[in-house]
mmCIF file of C-alpha atoms in Angstrom:
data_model
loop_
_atom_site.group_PDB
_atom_site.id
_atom_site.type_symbol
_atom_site.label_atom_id
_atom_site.label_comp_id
_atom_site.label_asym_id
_atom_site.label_seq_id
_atom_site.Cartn_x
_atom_site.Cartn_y
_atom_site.Cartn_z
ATOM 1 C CA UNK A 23 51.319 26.553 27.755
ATOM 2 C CA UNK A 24 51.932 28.543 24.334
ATOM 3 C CA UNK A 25 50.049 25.562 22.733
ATOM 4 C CA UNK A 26 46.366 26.524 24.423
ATOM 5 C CA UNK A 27 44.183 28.986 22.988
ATOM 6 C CA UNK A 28 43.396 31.765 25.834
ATOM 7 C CA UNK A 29 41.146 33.668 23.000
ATOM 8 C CA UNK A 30 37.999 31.092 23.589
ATOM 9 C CA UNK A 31 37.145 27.627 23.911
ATOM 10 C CA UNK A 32 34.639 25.189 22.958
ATOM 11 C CA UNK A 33 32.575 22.803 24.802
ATOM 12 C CA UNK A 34 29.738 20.085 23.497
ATOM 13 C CA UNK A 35 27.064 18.029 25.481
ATOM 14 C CA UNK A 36 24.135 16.168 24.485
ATOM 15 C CA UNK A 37 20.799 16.328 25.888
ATOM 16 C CA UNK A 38 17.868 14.292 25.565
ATOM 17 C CA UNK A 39 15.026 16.831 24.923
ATOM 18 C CA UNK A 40 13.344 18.811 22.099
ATOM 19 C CA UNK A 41 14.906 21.395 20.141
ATOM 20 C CA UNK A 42 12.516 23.987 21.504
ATOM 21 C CA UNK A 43 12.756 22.680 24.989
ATOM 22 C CA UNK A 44 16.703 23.409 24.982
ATOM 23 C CA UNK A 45 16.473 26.709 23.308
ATOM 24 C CA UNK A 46 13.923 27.922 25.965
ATOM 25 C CA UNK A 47 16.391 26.525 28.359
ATOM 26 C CA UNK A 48 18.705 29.567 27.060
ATOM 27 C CA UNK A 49 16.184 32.403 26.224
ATOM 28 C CA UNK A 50 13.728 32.354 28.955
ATOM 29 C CA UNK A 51 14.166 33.398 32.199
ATOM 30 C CA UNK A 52 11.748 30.704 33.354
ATOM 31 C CA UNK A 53 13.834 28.099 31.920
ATOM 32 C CA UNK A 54 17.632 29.383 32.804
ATOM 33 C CA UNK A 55 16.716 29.489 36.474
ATOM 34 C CA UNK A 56 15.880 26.070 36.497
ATOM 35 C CA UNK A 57 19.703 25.114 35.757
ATOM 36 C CA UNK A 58 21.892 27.640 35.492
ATOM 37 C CA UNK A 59 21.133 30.966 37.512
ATOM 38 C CA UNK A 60 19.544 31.869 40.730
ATOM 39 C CA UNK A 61 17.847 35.109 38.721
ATOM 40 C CA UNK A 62 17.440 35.590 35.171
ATOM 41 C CA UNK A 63 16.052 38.980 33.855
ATOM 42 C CA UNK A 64 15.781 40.234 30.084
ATOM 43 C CA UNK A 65 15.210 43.602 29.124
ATOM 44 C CA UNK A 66 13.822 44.829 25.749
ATOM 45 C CA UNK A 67 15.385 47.720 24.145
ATOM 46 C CA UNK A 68 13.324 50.478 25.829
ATOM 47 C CA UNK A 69 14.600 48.539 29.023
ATOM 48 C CA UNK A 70 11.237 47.024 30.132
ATOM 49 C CA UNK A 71 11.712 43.510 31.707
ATOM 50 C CA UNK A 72 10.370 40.525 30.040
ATOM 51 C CA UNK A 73 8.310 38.119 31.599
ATOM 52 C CA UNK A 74 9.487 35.331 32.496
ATOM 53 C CA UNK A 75 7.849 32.975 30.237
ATOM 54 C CA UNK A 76 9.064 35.001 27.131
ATOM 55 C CA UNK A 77 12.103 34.601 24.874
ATOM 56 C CA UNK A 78 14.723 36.887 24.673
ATOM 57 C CA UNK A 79 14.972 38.552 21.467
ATOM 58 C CA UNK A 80 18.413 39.806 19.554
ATOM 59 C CA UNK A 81 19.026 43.607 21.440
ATOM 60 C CA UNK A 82 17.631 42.282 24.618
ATOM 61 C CA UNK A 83 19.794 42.920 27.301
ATOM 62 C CA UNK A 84 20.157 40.819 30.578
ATOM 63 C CA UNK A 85 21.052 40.948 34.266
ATOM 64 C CA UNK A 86 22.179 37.460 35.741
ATOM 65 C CA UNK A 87 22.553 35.799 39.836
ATOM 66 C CA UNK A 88 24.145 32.575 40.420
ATOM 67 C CA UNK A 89 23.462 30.511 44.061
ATOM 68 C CA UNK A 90 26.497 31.491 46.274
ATOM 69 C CA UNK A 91 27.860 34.563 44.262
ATOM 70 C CA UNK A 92 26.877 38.221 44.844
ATOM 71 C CA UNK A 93 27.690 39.359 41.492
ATOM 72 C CA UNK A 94 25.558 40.480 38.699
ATOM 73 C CA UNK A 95 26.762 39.652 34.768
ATOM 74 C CA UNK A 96 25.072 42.065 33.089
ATOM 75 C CA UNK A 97 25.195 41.825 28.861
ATOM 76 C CA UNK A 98 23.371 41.902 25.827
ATOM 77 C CA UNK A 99 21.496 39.126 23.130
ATOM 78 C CA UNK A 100 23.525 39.706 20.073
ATOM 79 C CA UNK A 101 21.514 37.060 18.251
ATOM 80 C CA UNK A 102 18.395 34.565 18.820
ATOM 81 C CA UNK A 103 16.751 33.404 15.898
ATOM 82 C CA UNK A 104 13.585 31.635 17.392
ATOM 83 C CA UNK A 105 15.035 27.618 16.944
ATOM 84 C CA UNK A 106 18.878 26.519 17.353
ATOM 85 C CA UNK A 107 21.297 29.388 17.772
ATOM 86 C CA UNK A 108 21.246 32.223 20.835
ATOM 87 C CA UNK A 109 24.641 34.417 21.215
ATOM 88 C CA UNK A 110 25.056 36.867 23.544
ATOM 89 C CA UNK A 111 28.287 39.149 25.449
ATOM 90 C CA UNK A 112 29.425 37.830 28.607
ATOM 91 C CA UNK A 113 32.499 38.287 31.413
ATOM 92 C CA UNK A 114 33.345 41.742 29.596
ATOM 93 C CA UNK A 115 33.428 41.682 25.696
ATOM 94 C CA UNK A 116 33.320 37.801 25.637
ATOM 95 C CA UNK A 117 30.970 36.511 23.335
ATOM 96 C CA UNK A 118 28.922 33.056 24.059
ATOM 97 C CA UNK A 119 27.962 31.255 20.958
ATOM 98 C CA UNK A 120 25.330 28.258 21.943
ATOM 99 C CA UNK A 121 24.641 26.670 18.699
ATOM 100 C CA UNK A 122 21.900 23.318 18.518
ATOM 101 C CA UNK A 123 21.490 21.065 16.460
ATOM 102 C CA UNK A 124 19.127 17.535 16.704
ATOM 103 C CA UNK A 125 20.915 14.286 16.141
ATOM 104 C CA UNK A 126 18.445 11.367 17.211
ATOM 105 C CA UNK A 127 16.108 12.127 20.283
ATOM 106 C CA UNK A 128 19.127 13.899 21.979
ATOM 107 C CA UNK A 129 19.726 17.618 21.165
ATOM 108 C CA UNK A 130 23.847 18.852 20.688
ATOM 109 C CA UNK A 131 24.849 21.877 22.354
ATOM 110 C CA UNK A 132 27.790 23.947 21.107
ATOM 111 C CA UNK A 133 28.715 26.565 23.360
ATOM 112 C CA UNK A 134 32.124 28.486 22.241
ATOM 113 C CA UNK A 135 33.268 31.571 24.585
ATOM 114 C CA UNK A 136 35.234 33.871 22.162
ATOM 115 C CA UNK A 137 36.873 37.482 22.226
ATOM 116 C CA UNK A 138 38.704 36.364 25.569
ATOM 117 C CA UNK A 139 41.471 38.889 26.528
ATOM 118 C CA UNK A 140 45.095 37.803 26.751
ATOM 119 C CA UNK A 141 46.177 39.176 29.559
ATOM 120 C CA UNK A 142 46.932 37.087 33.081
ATOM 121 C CA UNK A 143 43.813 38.067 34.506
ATOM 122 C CA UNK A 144 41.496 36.979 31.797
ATOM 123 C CA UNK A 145 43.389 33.944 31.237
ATOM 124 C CA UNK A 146 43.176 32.676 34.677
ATOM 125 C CA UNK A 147 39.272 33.931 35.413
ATOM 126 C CA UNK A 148 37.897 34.363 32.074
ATOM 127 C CA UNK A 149 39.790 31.837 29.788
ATOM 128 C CA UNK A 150 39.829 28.643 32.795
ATOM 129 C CA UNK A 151 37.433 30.240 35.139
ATOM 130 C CA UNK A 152 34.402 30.313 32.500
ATOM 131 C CA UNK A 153 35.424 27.166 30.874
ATOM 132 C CA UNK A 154 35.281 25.325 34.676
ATOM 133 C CA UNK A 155 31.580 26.908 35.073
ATOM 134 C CA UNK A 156 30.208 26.341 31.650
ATOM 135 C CA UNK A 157 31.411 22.644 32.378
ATOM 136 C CA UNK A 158 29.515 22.619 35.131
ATOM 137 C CA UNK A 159 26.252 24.340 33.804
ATOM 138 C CA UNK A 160 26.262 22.166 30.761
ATOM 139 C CA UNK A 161 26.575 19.168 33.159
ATOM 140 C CA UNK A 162 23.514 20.476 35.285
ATOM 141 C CA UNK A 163 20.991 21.557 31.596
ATOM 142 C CA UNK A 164 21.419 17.961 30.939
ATOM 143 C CA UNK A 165 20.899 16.313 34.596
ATOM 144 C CA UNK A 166 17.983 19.002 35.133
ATOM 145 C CA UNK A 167 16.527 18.549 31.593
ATOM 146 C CA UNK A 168 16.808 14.582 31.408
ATOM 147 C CA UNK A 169 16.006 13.774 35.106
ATOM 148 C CA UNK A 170 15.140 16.641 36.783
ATOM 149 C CA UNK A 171 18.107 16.582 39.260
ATOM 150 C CA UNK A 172 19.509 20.103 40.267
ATOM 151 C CA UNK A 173 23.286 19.996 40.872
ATOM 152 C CA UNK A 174 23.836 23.485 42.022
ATOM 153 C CA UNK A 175 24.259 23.846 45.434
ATOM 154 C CA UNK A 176 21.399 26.765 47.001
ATOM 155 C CA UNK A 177 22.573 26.932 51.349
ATOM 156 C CA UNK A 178 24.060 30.927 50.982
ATOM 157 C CA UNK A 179 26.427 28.707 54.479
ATOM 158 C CA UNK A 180 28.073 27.159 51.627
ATOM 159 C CA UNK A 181 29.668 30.051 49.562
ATOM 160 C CA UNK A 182 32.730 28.332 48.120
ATOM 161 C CA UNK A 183 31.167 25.127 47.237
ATOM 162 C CA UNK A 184 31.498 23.807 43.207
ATOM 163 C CA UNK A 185 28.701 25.599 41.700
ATOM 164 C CA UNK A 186 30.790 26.438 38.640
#
């Protein structure tokens, strides 16, 4: 086990879409409900929430639901410029990298998870917890985006079902 990198991972996926199609998909609460969380709120920096149809800007902070869990992730946009690259904190001092780039009609997503803490704790929840669900939610942006099939699993009687 010395041999795996507990600090952060990577993980790639391609999606048929439009660039701006898959970056809403991460900035807009609109858009991140319809794969990835059960309630998606941004806040500007005077803490106002954003509608739901608007992007979420670098210093925008968030408060996040997933189907099945009853915690709240709350964090912060480091950096969103507008097109192919949104980066924000996450589990803790984590930081999420999604970078996108077109290749064809599909669009690649890059997500890294970086900043991971060493200890046994983050390893096992942070380090192969996070990497499980981002699996997942990458899986479900791309079934959602390129046929419209939800994955997640929404009956609150199944709380411990794979929904990360």
């Amino acid at each position: 086990m010395n041999s795996i990198d507990w600090t952060s991972f990577t993980r790639v996926i391609a999606v048929k879409g439009s660039l701006t199609d898959i970056y809403n998909a991460w900035s807009k609460s609109s858009e991140m409900e319809r794969w990835f969380l059960s309630k998606a709120d941004f806040y500007d920096e005077a803490q106002n929430r954003l509608d739901q149809n608007v992007s979420a800007s670098s210093g925008c902070s968030y408060a996040w639901q997933w189907y099945l869990y009853d915690e709240t992730e709350k964090g912060k946009v480091l950096e969103a410029n507008g097109r192919d690259f949104f980066s924000f904190t996450f589990a803790g001092d984590c930081i999420v990298d999604v970078k996108l780039t077109v290749v064809g009609e599909r669009v690649v997503v890059n997500l890294t998870q970086k900043n991971i803490p060493t200890d046994d704790f983050s390893k096992i929840n942070i380090r192969l917890g996070c990497d499980s669900g981002w699996s997942f939610f990458l899986v479900n942006l791309k079934s959602v985006y390129e046929g419209g099939l939800d994955l997640r699993e929404k009956d609150e009687r199944q709380k411990g079902m794979v929904n990360c």
